[in-house]
Coordinates of C-alpha atoms and ligand atoms in Angstrom, one line a residue:
M1363 CA 88.3 92.1 100.5
T1364 CA 91.3 93.9 102.0
E1365 CA 89.1 97.1 102.6
N1366 CA 87.1 94.8 105.2
I1367 CA 90.5 94.1 107.1
D1368 CA 91.6 97.7 106.8
S1369 CA 88.7 98.7 108.8
Y1370 CA 89.3 96.2 111.4
I1371 CA 92.7 97.5 111.8
E1372 CA 91.4 101.0 112.4
E1373 CA 89.1 99.5 114.9
V1374 CA 92.0 97.8 116.7
E1375 CA 94.0 100.9 116.6
S1376 CA 91.4 103.1 118.1
F1377 CA 90.4 100.9 120.9
N1378 CA 91.1 101.9 124.3
S1379 CA 90.1 100.8 127.7
G1380 CA 91.2 100.5 131.3
N1381 CA 88.3 98.0 132.3
Q1382 CA 89.4 94.4 132.3
D1383 CA 86.0 93.1 131.2
E1384 CA 86.0 95.4 128.1
I1385 CA 89.6 94.4 127.3
E1386 CA 88.5 90.7 127.4
Q1387 CA 85.4 91.2 125.3
F1388 CA 87.7 92.9 122.8
R1389 CA 90.1 89.8 122.9
I1390 CA 87.2 87.3 122.4
K1391 CA 85.8 89.4 119.6
F1392 CA 89.2 89.4 117.6
L1393 CA 91.5 86.9 118.8
S1394 CA 89.4 83.7 120.1
K1395 CA 88.9 80.6 118.2
K1396 CA 85.7 81.8 116.7
G1397 CA 86.8 85.4 116.5
I1398 CA 87.2 87.7 113.5
I1399 CA 90.8 87.1 112.9
S1400 CA 90.4 83.1 112.8
T1401 CA 87.4 83.5 110.6
L1402 CA 89.2 85.6 108.2
F1403 CA 92.1 83.0 108.0
T1404 CA 89.6 80.3 107.2
Q1405 CA 88.5 82.5 104.2
L1406 CA 92.1 82.8 103.0
K1407 CA 91.6 79.7 100.8
D1408 CA 88.7 81.4 98.8
V1409 CA 90.7 84.6 98.0
P1410 CA 91.6 84.7 94.5
A1411 CA 95.2 83.8 93.8
D1412 CA 96.4 87.4 92.6
Q1413 CA 95.0 88.9 96.0
K1414 CA 96.3 86.2 98.4
K1415 CA 99.7 87.7 99.2
E1416 CA 98.2 91.2 100.1
F1417 CA 95.2 89.5 101.9
G1418 CA 97.6 87.5 104.0
Q1419 CA 99.9 90.4 104.6
R1420 CA 97.0 92.6 106.0
L1421 CA 95.4 89.9 107.9
N1422 CA 98.8 89.1 109.8
L1423 CA 99.0 93.0 110.5
L1424 CA 95.6 92.8 111.8
K1425 CA 96.7 89.8 114.2
N1426 CA 99.9 91.4 115.4
K1427 CA 98.1 94.7 116.3
A1428 CA 95.3 93.0 118.1
T1429 CA 97.6 90.8 120.0
D1430 CA 99.8 93.7 120.9
K1431 CA 96.8 95.9 121.9
V1432 CA 95.3 93.4 124.3
K1433 CA 98.8 92.8 125.9
I1434 CA 99.5 96.5 126.5
L1435 CA 95.9 97.3 127.8
K1436 CA 96.1 94.5 130.1
E1437 CA 99.6 95.6 131.6
Q1438 CA 98.5 99.1 132.1
S1439 CA 95.2 98.1 133.8
V1440 CA 97.4 96.0 136.4
S1441 CA 99.9 98.6 137.0
S1442 CA 97.2 101.3 137.6
A1443 CA 95.4 98.9 139.9
Q1444 CA 98.4 99.0 142.1
E1445 CA 98.8 102.6 142.3
P1446 CA 97.3 103.9 145.7
V1447 CA 94.2 106.0 145.2
V1448 CA 94.7 109.4 146.7
D1449 CA 91.2 110.1 147.6
D1450 CA 91.8 112.8 150.2
L1451 CA 94.0 115.5 149.0
T1452 CA 93.6 117.4 152.2
S1453 CA 95.1 114.5 154.3
P1454 CA 98.6 115.2 155.9
P1455 CA 101.5 114.0 154.2
E1456 CA 104.0 111.5 155.6
P1457 CA 106.7 113.3 157.6
L1458 CA 110.2 113.7 156.3
P1459 CA 112.6 112.0 158.2
L1460 CA 114.6 114.5 160.2
G1461 CA 118.5 114.2 160.8
T1462 CA 120.1 114.3 164.2
R1463 CA 122.5 116.5 165.7
H1464 CA 126.0 114.7 166.4
P1465 CA 126.6 113.6 169.8
V1466 CA 129.8 115.8 169.8
S1467 CA 128.0 118.8 168.6
I1468 CA 125.3 118.1 171.4
V1469 CA 127.9 117.8 174.2
R1470 CA 130.0 120.9 172.8
N1471 CA 126.8 123.1 172.9
E1472 CA 126.0 121.8 176.5
I1473 CA 129.4 122.8 177.6
I1474 CA 129.2 126.2 176.0
D1475 CA 125.9 126.8 177.7
I1476 CA 127.1 126.0 181.1
F1477 CA 130.3 128.2 180.9
S1478 CA 128.3 131.0 179.3
K1479 CA 126.2 131.0 182.6
I1480 CA 129.3 132.1 184.5
G1481 CA 130.5 134.8 182.0
F1482 CA 132.6 132.7 179.5
T1483 CA 132.6 133.6 175.9
I1484 CA 133.8 132.0 172.9
S1485 CA 137.1 132.3 170.7
E1486 CA 138.5 130.1 168.1
G1487 CA 141.8 129.7 166.5
P1488 CA 143.3 127.9 163.4
E1489 CA 143.9 124.2 163.2
I1490 CA 147.1 124.6 161.3
E1491 CA 149.4 126.2 163.6
D1492 CA 153.1 127.2 164.2
D1493 CA 155.4 125.8 166.7
W1494 CA 155.2 128.8 168.8
H1495 CA 151.5 128.8 169.5
V1496 CA 151.2 125.0 170.1
F1497 CA 154.4 124.6 172.1
S1498 CA 157.1 127.3 172.6
G1499 CA 154.6 130.0 173.8
L1500 CA 153.2 127.6 176.2
N1501 CA 156.5 126.9 177.8
F1502 CA 157.3 123.6 176.3
P1503 CA 161.3 123.1 176.4
D1504 CA 162.8 122.6 173.0
E1505 CA 163.4 118.9 173.6
H1506 CA 159.9 118.1 175.1
P1507 CA 158.6 114.6 173.9
A1508 CA 155.2 116.1 173.1
R1509 CA 156.9 117.7 170.1
D1510 CA 158.1 114.4 168.9
M1511 CA 157.0 113.2 165.4
Q1512 CA 155.0 110.5 167.2
D1513 CA 152.3 112.9 168.5
T1514 CA 152.5 115.8 166.3
F1515 CA 151.4 115.8 162.5
F1516 CA 154.0 118.2 160.9
I1517 CA 153.1 119.8 157.8
E1518 CA 156.5 121.6 157.2
K1519 CA 159.9 121.7 159.1
N1520 CA 161.9 124.8 159.9
P1521 CA 160.0 126.7 160.4
D1522 CA 157.7 124.2 162.0
I1523 CA 153.9 124.4 160.5
L1524 CA 151.7 121.6 162.3
L1525 CA 148.3 120.6 162.8
R1526 CA 147.6 121.8 166.6
T1527 CA 147.6 118.9 169.3
H1528 CA 145.6 120.9 171.8
T1529 CA 143.3 124.0 172.0
S1530 CA 145.9 125.3 174.3
S1531 CA 147.2 127.1 171.3
V1532 CA 144.4 129.6 171.5
Q1533 CA 145.3 130.7 174.8
I1534 CA 148.5 132.4 173.3
R1535 CA 146.5 133.7 170.3
V1536 CA 143.9 135.3 172.7
M1537 CA 146.7 136.5 175.2
E1538 CA 148.4 138.2 172.1
N1539 CA 145.2 140.3 171.2
E1540 CA 143.4 140.9 174.4
K1541 CA 144.4 142.3 177.8
P1542 CA 142.9 141.0 181.0
P1543 CA 140.3 140.3 182.5
I1544 CA 140.1 137.6 180.1
R1545 CA 137.2 134.8 180.6
K1546 CA 137.0 132.5 177.6
I1547 CA 136.6 129.2 176.3
F1548 CA 137.8 127.7 173.0
P1549 CA 136.1 124.7 171.5
G1550 CA 137.8 123.2 168.5
R1551 CA 139.2 120.2 166.7
V1552 CA 142.7 118.8 167.4
F1553 CA 145.0 116.2 165.8
R1554 CA 147.4 113.7 167.1
N1555 CA 149.4 110.9 165.4
E1556 CA 147.9 108.0 167.3
V1557 CA 146.8 104.7 166.4
I1558 CA 143.1 104.5 166.2
S1559 CA 141.4 102.4 168.7
A1560 CA 138.3 102.4 171.0
R1561 CA 140.1 104.9 173.2
A1562 CA 142.2 107.0 170.8
H1563 CA 141.8 108.8 167.6
C1564 CA 143.8 111.0 165.4
I1565 CA 141.3 113.4 165.2
F1566 CA 139.1 114.8 168.2
H1567 CA 137.6 117.7 169.8
Q1568 CA 138.5 119.8 173.1
V1569 CA 137.0 122.7 175.0
E1570 CA 139.7 124.9 176.6
G1571 CA 139.0 127.3 179.2
L1572 CA 141.1 130.5 180.3
Y1573 CA 140.4 133.0 183.1
I1574 CA 142.9 135.6 183.8
D1575 CA 142.3 138.7 186.2
K1576 CA 143.8 140.1 189.3
N1577 CA 143.8 137.7 192.3
V1578 CA 142.5 134.7 190.4
S1579 CA 143.2 131.5 192.8
F1580 CA 143.2 127.8 192.6
A1581 CA 140.0 128.0 194.7
D1582 CA 138.4 129.7 191.8
L1583 CA 139.3 127.1 189.3
K1584 CA 138.1 124.4 191.6
Q1585 CA 134.7 126.0 192.1
T1586 CA 134.4 126.6 188.5
L1587 CA 135.0 123.1 187.6
L1588 CA 132.9 121.9 190.3
F1589 CA 130.0 124.0 189.1
F1590 CA 130.6 122.6 185.4
A1591 CA 130.8 118.9 186.8
K1592 CA 127.5 119.4 188.6
E1593 CA 125.8 121.0 185.5
M1594 CA 126.9 118.4 183.2
F1595 CA 126.5 115.2 185.3
G1596 CA 124.2 116.0 187.9
E1597 CA 124.0 117.8 191.3
N1598 CA 125.2 115.0 193.4
T1599 CA 128.6 114.5 191.2
Q1600 CA 131.6 114.8 193.2
I1601 CA 135.1 116.0 191.8
R1602 CA 138.5 115.0 192.8
L1603 CA 141.8 117.0 191.7
R1604 CA 145.0 115.0 191.5
P1605 CA 148.5 116.6 191.0
A1606 CA 149.9 116.3 187.4
F1607 CA 152.2 118.2 185.1
F1608 CA 151.7 120.4 182.1
P1609 CA 154.5 122.7 181.0
F1610 CA 151.9 125.7 180.7
T1611 CA 150.4 125.4 184.2
E1612 CA 151.8 125.5 187.7
P1613 CA 150.5 123.8 189.9
S1614 CA 149.0 121.5 187.6
A1615 CA 146.2 118.9 188.1
E1616 CA 143.9 116.4 186.5
M1617 CA 140.1 116.3 187.4
D1618 CA 138.2 113.2 187.9
V1619 CA 134.2 113.1 188.4
S1620 CA 132.4 110.4 190.4
C1621 CA 131.6 107.6 188.0
T1622 CA 128.5 108.4 186.1
I1623 CA 127.7 104.6 185.9
C1624 CA 128.0 103.3 189.5
K1625 CA 127.9 106.9 191.1
G1626 CA 130.8 106.3 193.0
K1627 CA 130.3 102.7 194.3
G1628 CA 132.9 101.2 191.9
C1629 CA 132.4 99.4 188.7
N1630 CA 134.4 98.0 185.8
V1631 CA 134.0 101.2 183.9
C1632 CA 135.9 103.1 186.7
K1633 CA 138.0 100.2 187.3
Y1634 CA 136.5 100.0 190.9
T1635 CA 138.1 103.4 192.0
G1636 CA 134.5 105.2 191.9
F1637 CA 136.1 108.1 189.7
L1638 CA 136.8 108.8 185.9
E1639 CA 139.3 111.3 184.6
I1640 CA 137.8 114.2 182.5
L1641 CA 140.1 117.0 182.1
G1642 CA 143.6 118.7 182.7
C1643 CA 143.9 122.1 184.4
G1644 CA 146.1 124.4 186.5
M1645 CA 147.4 127.9 187.2
V1646 CA 148.8 129.6 184.2
D1647 CA 152.4 129.4 184.4
P1648 CA 154.1 133.1 185.0
N1649 CA 156.4 132.2 181.9
V1650 CA 153.3 131.9 179.5
L1651 CA 151.9 135.3 180.9
E1652 CA 155.1 136.8 180.4
S1653 CA 155.7 135.5 177.1
S1654 CA 152.4 137.1 175.9
D1655 CA 153.3 140.5 177.5
I1656 CA 151.1 140.2 180.4
S1657 CA 152.4 141.1 184.0
S1658 CA 152.7 137.9 186.2
V1659 CA 152.9 140.2 189.3
E1660 CA 149.7 142.0 188.5
Y1661 CA 147.7 139.1 187.2
T1662 CA 147.2 135.4 187.9
G1663 CA 145.0 132.9 185.9
F1664 CA 143.7 129.5 185.5
A1665 CA 143.4 127.2 182.5
F1666 CA 141.6 123.9 181.8
G1667 CA 141.2 121.6 178.8
M1668 CA 138.8 118.7 178.2
G1669 CA 138.0 116.1 175.4
I1670 CA 134.4 116.6 174.1
E1671 CA 134.2 112.8 173.1
R1672 CA 135.5 111.8 176.4
V1673 CA 132.7 113.9 178.2
A1674 CA 130.1 112.3 175.7
M1675 CA 131.3 108.8 176.5
L1676 CA 130.8 109.3 180.1
K1677 CA 127.3 111.1 179.8
Y1678 CA 125.8 108.6 177.2
H1679 CA 127.8 105.3 178.4
I1680 CA 129.6 104.8 175.0
N1681 CA 132.4 102.6 175.1
D1682 CA 134.1 103.0 171.8
L1683 CA 135.4 106.2 170.6
R1684 CA 135.5 105.3 166.9
L1685 CA 131.6 105.4 166.8
F1686 CA 131.9 109.3 166.8
F1687 CA 133.7 109.3 163.4
E1688 CA 132.0 106.7 161.6
N1689 CA 128.5 108.3 161.1
D1690 CA 126.4 105.2 161.2
T1691 CA 122.8 106.3 161.3
R1692 CA 122.0 103.6 163.6
F1693 CA 124.1 105.1 166.3
L1694 CA 123.4 108.6 165.5
N1695 CA 119.6 108.2 165.3
Q1696 CA 119.6 107.5 169.2
F1697 CA 120.5 111.2 169.9
K1698 CA 117.1 112.1 168.1
G1699 CA 115.8 113.6 171.4
D1700 CA 118.8 115.6 172.3
I1701 CA 118.7 119.0 170.2
T1702 CA 120.7 121.4 172.4
Ligands
LIG938 N1 146.2 120.9 176.7 C1 145.9 119.8 177.7 C2 145.9 118.4 176.8 O1 145.6 118.7 175.8 C3 145.0 120.1 178.9 C4 145.2 121.2 179.6 C5 144.7 122.5 179.0 C6 145.7 121.1 180.7 C7 144.8 123.6 180.1 C8 146.0 122.3 181.4 C9 145.6 123.6 181.1 O2 146.1 117.5 177.5

């Protein structure tokens, strides 16, 4: 009698189908009330006593196999029904999401492009510097407050090794190695020991400019910066130079541009002055030229330095500096079109 069951087991094992109707037919044939298995169970009582045990075991095996088979085939047919049918292999794929250039890179590249139109080339210097290149070579007196621990991240004391607080250090490096005429810009990252807020960060980026030649005047500085402001913020942009102090330039000035938001009419961003400060500049101090072995009788020059984040904030109307460092893709994705 068990041979009969064994042939049903074989039939169950070899059955395979993805078709829901066929699976249902199979279930009815084996597992329904009047199906093969329950019929066999009713025959159990007629089986001779010595064969009952084996018959029962084989029958249970058949029942388990049939139940499992129905379960597995049903699951497979459901999950394959959910898979999308790729019927046109020539149709174009979904485009891969592209990244964006960071706004600081976009603005840095734009500043580089503007100055390269008027003959400035790029140099870079190290972020870890010594006292000479960041302070002493730039005519900072020994007791100058900018050397204070509050502003500068010192790595080592005596001799002082520190993170540069401005890109003016590259001025000294370039003057050590090149003779005038020098017409260069120095983009780079700088570090200051500041409390992080909407307006200040301990890391930010600057672009420094240096022009040294015979007969360079303050008028050259002013026209160069006016050209930059118009290229960066639009043809109608106005500039304003206010007297200021830097140890390495004399005379020194800070430059304002007409407010990018109210166009000079007055608003809360420019505090109703119509102007926004964007950079520091001045004529290179003769002491700085001489300490780099450039004759201050023969040559004069100008220098300027601006914060890239500051320019980006004015250009894109961003009111919190921290957004540049958080890399939140909701912020970054807004610069998708700007690929400069
Ligand atoms: N280094 C100055 C700063 O970080 C900016 C500056 C550069 C001023 C060159 C004058 C000349 O604020």
